[in-house]
Short mmCIF file of C-alpha atoms in Angstrom, two decimals:
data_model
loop_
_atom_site.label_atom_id
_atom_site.label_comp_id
_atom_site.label_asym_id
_atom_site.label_seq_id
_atom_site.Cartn_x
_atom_site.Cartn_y
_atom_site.Cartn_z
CA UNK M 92 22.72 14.84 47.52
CA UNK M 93 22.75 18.08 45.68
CA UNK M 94 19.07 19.28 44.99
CA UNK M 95 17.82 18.63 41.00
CA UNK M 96 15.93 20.66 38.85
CA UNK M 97 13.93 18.32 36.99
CA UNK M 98 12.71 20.56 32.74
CA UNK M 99 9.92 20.34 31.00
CA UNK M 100 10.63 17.03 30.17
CA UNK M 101 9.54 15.92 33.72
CA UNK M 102 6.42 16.63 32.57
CA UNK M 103 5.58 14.36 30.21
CA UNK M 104 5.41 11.71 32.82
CA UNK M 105 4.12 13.63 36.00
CA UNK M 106 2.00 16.12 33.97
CA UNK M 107 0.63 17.55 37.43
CA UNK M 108 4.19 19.12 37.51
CA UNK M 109 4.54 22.70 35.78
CA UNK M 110 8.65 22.05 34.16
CA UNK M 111 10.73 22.93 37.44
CA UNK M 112 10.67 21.08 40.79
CA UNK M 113 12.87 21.29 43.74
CA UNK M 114 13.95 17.26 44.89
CA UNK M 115 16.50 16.26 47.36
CA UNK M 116 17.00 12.46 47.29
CA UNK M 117 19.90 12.48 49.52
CA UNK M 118 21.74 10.19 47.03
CA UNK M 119 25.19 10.77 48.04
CA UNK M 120 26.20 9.31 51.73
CA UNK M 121 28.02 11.36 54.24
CA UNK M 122 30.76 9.61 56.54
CA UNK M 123 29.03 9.78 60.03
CA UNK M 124 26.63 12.08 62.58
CA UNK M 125 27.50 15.42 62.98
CA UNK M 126 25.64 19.24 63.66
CA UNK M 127 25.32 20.59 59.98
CA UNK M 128 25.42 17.12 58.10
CA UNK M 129 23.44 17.96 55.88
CA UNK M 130 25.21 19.49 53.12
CA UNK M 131 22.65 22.68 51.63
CA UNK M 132 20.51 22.04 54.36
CA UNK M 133 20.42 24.22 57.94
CA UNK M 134 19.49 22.83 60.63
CA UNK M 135 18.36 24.19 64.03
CA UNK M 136 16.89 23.34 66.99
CA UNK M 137 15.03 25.70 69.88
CA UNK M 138 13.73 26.04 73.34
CA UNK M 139 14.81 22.98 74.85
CA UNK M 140 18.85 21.46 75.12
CA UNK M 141 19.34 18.84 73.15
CA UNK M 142 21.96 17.42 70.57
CA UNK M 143 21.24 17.45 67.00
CA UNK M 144 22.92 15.32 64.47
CA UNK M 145 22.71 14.01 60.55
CA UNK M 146 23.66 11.91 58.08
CA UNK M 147 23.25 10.59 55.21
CA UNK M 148 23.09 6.83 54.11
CA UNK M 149 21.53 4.36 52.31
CA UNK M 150 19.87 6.87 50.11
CA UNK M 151 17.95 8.73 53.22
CA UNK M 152 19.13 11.36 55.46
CA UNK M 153 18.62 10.67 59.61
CA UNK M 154 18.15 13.61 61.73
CA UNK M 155 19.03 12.10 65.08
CA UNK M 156 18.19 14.45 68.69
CA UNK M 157 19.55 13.24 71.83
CA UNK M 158 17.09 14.99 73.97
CA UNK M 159 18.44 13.06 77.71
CA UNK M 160 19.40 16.18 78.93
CA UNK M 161 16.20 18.18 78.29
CA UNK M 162 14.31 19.23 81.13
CA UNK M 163 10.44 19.48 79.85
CA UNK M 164 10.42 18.04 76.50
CA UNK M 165 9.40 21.09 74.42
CA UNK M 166 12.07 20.80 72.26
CA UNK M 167 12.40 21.39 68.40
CA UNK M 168 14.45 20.15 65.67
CA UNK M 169 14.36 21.01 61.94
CA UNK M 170 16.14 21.15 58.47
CA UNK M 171 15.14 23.19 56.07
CA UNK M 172 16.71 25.13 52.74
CA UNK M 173 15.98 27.49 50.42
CA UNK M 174 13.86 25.97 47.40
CA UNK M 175 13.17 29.31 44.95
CA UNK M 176 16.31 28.99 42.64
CA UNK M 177 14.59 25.59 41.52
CA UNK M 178 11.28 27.03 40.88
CA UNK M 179 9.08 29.06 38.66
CA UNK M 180 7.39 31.62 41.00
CA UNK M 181 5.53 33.23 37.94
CA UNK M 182 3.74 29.93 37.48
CA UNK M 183 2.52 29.96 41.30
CA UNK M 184 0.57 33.16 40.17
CA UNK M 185 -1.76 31.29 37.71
CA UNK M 186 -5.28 30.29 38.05
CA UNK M 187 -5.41 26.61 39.77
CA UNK M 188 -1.41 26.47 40.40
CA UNK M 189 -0.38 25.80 43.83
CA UNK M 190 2.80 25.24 45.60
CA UNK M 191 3.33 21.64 47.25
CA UNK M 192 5.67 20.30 49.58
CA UNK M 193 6.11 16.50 49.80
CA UNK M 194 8.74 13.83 52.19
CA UNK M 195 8.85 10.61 52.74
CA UNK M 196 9.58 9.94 56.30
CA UNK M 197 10.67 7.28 58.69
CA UNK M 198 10.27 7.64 62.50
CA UNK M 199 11.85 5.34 65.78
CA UNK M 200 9.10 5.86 67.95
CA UNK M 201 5.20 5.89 67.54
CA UNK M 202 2.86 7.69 67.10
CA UNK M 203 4.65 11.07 66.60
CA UNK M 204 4.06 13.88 64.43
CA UNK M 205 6.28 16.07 62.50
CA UNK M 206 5.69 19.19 60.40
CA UNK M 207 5.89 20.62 56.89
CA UNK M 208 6.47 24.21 56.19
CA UNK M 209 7.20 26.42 53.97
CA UNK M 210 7.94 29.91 54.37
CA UNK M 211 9.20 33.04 53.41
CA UNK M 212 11.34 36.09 55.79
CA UNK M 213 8.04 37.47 55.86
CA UNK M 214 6.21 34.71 57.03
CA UNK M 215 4.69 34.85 60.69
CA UNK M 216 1.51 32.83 60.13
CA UNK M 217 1.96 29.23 60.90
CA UNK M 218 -1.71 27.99 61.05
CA UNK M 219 -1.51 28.49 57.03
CA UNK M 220 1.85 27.69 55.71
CA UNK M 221 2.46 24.82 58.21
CA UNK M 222 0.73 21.25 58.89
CA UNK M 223 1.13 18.38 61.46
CA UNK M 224 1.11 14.77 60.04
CA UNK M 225 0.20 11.87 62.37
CA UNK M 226 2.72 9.04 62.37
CA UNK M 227 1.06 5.92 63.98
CA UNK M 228 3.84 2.93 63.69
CA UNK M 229 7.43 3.01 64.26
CA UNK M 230 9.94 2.06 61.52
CA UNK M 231 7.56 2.16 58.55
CA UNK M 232 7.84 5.08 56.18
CA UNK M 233 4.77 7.61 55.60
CA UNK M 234 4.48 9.51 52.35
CA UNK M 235 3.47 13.16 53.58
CA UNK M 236 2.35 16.00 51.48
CA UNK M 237 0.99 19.75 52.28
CA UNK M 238 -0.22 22.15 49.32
CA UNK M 239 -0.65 25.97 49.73
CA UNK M 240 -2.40 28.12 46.30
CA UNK M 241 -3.00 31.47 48.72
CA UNK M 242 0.62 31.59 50.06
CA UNK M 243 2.08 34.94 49.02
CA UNK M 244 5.83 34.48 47.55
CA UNK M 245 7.50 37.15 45.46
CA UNK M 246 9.66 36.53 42.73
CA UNK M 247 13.47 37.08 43.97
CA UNK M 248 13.10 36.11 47.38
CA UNK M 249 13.85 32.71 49.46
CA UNK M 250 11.30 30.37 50.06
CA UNK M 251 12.32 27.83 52.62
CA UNK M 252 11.29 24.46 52.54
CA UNK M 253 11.21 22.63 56.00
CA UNK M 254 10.90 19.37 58.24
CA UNK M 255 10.52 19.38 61.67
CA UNK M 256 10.23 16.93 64.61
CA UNK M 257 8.91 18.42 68.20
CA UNK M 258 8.54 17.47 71.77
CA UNK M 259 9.03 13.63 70.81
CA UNK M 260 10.46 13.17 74.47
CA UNK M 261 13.20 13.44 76.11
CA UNK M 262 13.97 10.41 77.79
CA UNK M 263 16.98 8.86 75.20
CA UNK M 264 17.80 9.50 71.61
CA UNK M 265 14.84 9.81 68.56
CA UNK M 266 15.31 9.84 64.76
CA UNK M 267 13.62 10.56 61.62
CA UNK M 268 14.89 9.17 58.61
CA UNK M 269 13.65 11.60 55.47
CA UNK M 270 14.14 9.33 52.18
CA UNK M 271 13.31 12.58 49.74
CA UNK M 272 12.03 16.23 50.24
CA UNK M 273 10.25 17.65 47.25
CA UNK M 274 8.58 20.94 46.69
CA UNK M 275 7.34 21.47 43.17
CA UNK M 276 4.80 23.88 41.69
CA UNK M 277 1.10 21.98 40.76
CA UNK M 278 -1.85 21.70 38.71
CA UNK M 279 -4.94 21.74 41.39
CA UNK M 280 -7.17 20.48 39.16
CA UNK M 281 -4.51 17.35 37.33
CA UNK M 282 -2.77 16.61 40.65
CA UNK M 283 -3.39 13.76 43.06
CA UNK M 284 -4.38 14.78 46.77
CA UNK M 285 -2.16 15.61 49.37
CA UNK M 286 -1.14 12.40 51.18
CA UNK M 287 -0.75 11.48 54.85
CA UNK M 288 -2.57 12.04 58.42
CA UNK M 289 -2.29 15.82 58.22
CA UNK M 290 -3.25 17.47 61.57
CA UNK M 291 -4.27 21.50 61.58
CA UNK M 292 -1.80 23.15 63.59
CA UNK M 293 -3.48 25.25 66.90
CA UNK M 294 -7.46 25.01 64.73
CA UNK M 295 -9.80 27.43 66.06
CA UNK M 296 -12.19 26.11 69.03
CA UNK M 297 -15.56 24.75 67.16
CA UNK M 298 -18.43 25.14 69.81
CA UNK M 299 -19.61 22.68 71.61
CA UNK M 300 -22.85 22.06 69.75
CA UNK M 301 -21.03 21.24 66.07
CA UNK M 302 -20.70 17.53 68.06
CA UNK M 303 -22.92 14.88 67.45
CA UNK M 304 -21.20 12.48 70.16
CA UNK M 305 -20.73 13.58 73.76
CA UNK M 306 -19.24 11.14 76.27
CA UNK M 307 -18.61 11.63 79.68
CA UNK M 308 -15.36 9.75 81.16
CA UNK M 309 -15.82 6.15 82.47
CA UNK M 310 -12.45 5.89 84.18
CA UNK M 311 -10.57 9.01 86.11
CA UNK M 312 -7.84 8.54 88.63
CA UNK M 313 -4.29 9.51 89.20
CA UNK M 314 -1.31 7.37 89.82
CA UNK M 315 1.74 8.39 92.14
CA UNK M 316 5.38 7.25 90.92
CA UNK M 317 6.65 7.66 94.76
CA UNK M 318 4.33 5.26 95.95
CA UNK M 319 4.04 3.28 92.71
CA UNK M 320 1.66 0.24 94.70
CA UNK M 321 -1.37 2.71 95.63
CA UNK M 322 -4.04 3.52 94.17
CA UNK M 323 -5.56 7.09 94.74
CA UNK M 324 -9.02 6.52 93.87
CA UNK M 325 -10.55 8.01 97.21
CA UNK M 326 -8.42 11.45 97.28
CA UNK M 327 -9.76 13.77 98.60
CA UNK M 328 -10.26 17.09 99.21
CA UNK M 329 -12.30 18.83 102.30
CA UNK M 330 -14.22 15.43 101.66
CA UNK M 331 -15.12 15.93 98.02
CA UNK M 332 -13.16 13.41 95.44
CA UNK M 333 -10.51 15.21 93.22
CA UNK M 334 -8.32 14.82 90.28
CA UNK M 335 -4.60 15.62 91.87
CA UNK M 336 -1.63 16.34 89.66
CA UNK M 337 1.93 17.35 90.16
CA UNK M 338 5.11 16.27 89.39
CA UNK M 339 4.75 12.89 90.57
CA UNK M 340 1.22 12.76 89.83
CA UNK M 341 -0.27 11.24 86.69
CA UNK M 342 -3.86 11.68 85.93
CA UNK M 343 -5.52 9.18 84.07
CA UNK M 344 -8.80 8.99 82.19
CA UNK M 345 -10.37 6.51 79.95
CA UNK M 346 -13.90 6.36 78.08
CA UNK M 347 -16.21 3.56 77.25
CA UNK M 348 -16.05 3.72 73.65
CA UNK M 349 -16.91 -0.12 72.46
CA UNK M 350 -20.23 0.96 71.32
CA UNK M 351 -18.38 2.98 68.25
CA UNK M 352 -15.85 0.03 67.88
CA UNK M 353 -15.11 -0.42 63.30
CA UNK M 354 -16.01 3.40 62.92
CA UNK M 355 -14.65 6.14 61.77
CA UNK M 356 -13.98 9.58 62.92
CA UNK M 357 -14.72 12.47 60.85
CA UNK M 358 -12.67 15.82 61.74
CA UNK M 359 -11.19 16.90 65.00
CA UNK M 360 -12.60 16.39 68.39
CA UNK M 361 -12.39 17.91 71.58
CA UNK M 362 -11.61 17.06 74.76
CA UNK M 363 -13.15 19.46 77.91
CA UNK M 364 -12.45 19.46 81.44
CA UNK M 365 -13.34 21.48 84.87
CA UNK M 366 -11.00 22.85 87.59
CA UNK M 367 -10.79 21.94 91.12
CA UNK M 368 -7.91 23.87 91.97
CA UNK M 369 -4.52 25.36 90.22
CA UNK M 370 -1.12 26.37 92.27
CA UNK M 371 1.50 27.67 90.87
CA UNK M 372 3.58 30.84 89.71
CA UNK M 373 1.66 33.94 89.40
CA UNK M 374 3.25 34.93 86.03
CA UNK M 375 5.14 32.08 84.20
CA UNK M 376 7.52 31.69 81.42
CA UNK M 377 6.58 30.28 78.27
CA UNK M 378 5.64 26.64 78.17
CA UNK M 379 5.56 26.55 81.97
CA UNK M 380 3.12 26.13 84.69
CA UNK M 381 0.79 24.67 82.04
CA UNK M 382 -0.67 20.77 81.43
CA UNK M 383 0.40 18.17 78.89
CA UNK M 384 -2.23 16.24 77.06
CA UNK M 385 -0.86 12.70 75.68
CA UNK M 386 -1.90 9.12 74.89
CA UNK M 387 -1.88 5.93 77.33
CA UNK M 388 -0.22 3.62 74.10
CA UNK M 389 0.70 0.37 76.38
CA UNK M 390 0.38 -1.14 79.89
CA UNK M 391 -2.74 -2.26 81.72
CA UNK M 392 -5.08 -2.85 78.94
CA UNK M 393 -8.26 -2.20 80.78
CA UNK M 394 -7.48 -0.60 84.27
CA UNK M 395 -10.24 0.54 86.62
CA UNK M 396 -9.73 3.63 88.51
CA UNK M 397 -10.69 1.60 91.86
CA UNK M 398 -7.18 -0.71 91.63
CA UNK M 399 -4.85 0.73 89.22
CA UNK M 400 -1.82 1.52 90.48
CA UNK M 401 1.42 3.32 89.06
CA UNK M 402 2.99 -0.53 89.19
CA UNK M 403 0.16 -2.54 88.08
CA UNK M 404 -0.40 0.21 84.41
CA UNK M 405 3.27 0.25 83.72
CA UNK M 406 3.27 -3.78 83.69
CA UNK M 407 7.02 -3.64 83.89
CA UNK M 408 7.57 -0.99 81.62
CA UNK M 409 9.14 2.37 81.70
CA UNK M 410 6.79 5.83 81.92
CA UNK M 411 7.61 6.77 78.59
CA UNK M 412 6.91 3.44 76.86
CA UNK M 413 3.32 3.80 78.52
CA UNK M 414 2.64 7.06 78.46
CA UNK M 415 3.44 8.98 74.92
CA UNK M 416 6.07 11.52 75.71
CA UNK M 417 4.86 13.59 73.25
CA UNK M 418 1.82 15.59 73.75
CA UNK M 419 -0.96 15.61 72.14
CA UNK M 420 -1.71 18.95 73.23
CA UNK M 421 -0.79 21.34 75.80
CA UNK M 422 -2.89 23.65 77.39
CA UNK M 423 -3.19 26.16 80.00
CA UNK M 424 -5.76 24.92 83.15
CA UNK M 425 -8.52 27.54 84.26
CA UNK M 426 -7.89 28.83 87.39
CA UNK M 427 -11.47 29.54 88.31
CA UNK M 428 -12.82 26.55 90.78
CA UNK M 429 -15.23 24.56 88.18
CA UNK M 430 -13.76 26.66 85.53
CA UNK M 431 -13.51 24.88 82.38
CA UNK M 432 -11.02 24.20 80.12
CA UNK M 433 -11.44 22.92 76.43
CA UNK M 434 -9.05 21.58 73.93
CA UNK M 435 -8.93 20.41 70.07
CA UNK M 436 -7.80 16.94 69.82
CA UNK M 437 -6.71 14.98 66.61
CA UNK M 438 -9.43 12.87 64.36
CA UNK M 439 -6.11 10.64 64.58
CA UNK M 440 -5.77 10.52 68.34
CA UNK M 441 -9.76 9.74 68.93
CA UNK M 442 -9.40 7.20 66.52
CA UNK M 443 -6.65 5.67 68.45
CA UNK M 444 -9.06 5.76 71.31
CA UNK M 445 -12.29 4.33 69.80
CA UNK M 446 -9.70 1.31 67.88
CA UNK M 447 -8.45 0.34 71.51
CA UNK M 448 -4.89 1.22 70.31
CA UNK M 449 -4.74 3.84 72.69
CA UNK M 450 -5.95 2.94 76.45
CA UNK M 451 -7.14 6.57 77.32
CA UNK M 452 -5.15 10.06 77.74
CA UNK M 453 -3.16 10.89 80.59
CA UNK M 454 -2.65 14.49 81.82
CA UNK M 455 1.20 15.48 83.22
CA UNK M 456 2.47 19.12 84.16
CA UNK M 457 4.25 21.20 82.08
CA UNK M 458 6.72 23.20 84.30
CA UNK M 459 6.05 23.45 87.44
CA UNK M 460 2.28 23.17 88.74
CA UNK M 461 0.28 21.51 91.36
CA UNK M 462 -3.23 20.97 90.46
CA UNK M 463 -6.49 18.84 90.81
CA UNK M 464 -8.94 18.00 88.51
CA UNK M 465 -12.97 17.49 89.51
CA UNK M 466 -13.55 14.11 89.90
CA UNK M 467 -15.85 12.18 87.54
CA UNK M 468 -18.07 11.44 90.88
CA UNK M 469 -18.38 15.13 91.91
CA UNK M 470 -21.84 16.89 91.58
CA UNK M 471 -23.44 14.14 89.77
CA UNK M 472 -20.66 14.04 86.94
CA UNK M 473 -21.48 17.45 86.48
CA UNK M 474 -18.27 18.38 86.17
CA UNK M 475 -16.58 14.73 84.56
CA UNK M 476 -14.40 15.01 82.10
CA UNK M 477 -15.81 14.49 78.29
CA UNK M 478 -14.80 13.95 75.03
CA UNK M 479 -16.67 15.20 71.92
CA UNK M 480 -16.11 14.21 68.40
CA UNK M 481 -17.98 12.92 64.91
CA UNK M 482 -18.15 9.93 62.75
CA UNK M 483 -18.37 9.27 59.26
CA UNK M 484 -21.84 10.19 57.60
CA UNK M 485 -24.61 8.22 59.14
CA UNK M 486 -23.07 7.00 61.74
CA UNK M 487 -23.51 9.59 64.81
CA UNK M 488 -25.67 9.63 67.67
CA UNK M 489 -28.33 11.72 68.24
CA UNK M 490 -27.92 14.88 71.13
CA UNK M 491 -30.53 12.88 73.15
CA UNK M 492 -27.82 10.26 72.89
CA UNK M 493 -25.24 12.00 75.20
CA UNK M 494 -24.41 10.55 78.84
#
């Protein structure tokens, strides 16, 4: 349970290891859940209300959240400690030596992400010191790694060493079981690469022209849970077809991706779509008022936007085993009428797409919001939703390929 500090001799079988490592293997069990169980460790949790728990067993420790109660699912939950007493700072100053954090994680639902990142009480830039990993199948356990060499860290002062879970719903109780947290100082040029799906966290906006592949969307419609039989395919607004969302309102959209079917995507993606109309608050709090970008991951396997209804996608199931409670991203709409909005998606989320193991994306409000979307059939498709994205070398279309 109690962190190690692994000498020299450590080296002379991992010899990507420079003589001092922090590792927490959680050896020691604990006797049941409880807030702090995590002896060393803090753990914290923000912006939404949930429950947070750990223990320890069977060699792992479970961080458990019982997020029922949460309103809009933008909770977070994390442990983290400080790992500088176990380390060798001065060696993080020398040519090709990098600081790495590595865990070995388990999670109950799928796909999910969590985070690494490590930090100092100076630290306010995430999109350097922090990384998103991609967790496709629950109950399997993912090796995860993140290394930093331009991090600044001075000698004397706590360097934290952190794992966090996010947003991962909030309709029952999630866990992560973390089998070992390591954070260790490396040779860049002797050690092996980082490991896992990592995910940027908030990457800049590439333009629109860095994409080979451009594909407008095959299937729009929204779905009503208060009427879950009909299908909304001819709404309408002052005659012309719209998009509508609110807080019974689900908007659907699937693309006709076969073509790329045993491919591979290379990078992140994008995902871009154009405004019809946007009510609500004038000036909203944080994470309110906005849209939530997430995964279709069961139901109907190939619904049409002319008969799918609420009933007939959830094929028996509940919303949140259809729909991915947590988002893939969430974004602001523009409030301009045809204004467009445009958002980084995952290489690990369009993959999901292209493999069939996700059945499109669904859009659902953040806060409170009523909105509509232009419809696919408006203006031509002018203004239909589209995804962008590459493949592996050699295998992207050509810009004259785009529809």
């Amino acid at each position: 349970m109690y962190p190690l500090i692994l000498s020299c001799l450590y080296l002379l079988l991992f010899p990507m290891n420079l003589c001092a490592q922090f590792l927490e293997d959680f050896s020691e069990p604990t006797s049941s859940f409880h807030e702090n169980g995590l002896p060393n460790w803090i753990t914290r949790t923000g912006d939404g209300n949930v429950i947070f728990t750990q223990k320890i067993e069977d060699g792992h420790a479970s961080l458990r959240v019982d997020a029922s109660q949460d309103k809009r699912n933008i909770w977070y939950a994390f442990m983290h400690t400080d790992v500088a007493p176990a380390l060798n700072i001065k060696l993080f100053k020398k040519p090709h030596n990098a600081l790495r954090i590595e865990a070995r994680v388990r999670p109950s639902h799928a796909p999910r992400r969590v985070n690494l990142y490590l930090s100092t009480p100076r630290s306010t830039n995430h999109h350097i010191n922090l990384l998103e990993y991609d967790l496709p199948v629950a109950n399997e356990w993912y090796t995860i790694s993140m290394t930093l060499d331009s991090m600044e860290v001075r000698e004397g002062e706590p360097l934290y060493g952190q794992v966090s879970m996010m947003d991962w719903g909030n309709s029952g109780i999630y866990q992560l079981d973390v089998d070992y947290v390591k954070v260790s100082i490396v040779d860049t040029l002797k050690a092996e690469p980082d490991q896992g799906n990592a995910t940027r966290y908030r990457p800049p906006l590439a333009t629109a022209e860095s994409f080979a592949i451009s594909r407008k969307v095959a299937e729009d419609v929204s779905i009503e849970h208060a009427y879950p039989t009909l299908n909304l395919s001819t709404w309408v607004h002052r005659e012309e077809k719209v998009l509508p969302l609110d807080a019974s309102k689900t908007i659907l959209l699937r693309w006709d991706l076969s073509d790329l079917k045993g491919q591979q995507v290379e990078g992140e993606g994008q995902l871009e779509l154009y405004t019809y109309a946007v009510q609500r608050l004038k000036e909203n709090p944080k994470d309110f008022g906005e849209v939530r970008i997430v995964e279709i991951i069961d139901g109907e396997q190939d619904w049409k936007e002319g008969s799918v209804t609420y009933q007939s996608l959830m094929q028996e199931k509940v919303y949140a085993e259809v729909i991915n409670e947590q988002t893939t991203v969430d974004t602001p709409l523009s409030l301009e009428r045809a204004g467009k909005t445009v958002v980084t998606l995952s290489p690990y989320v369009l993959q999901r797409l292209i493999d069939g193991t996700s059945l499109g994306l669904a859009i659902r409000p953040l806060g409170l919001i009523n909105a509509s979307l232009m419809d696919s059939e408006t203006s031509a498709g002018k203004y239909a939703a589209r995804l962008r994205l590459n493949l592996a070398a050699g295998k992207n279309e050509t810009k004259s390929g785009e529809n």
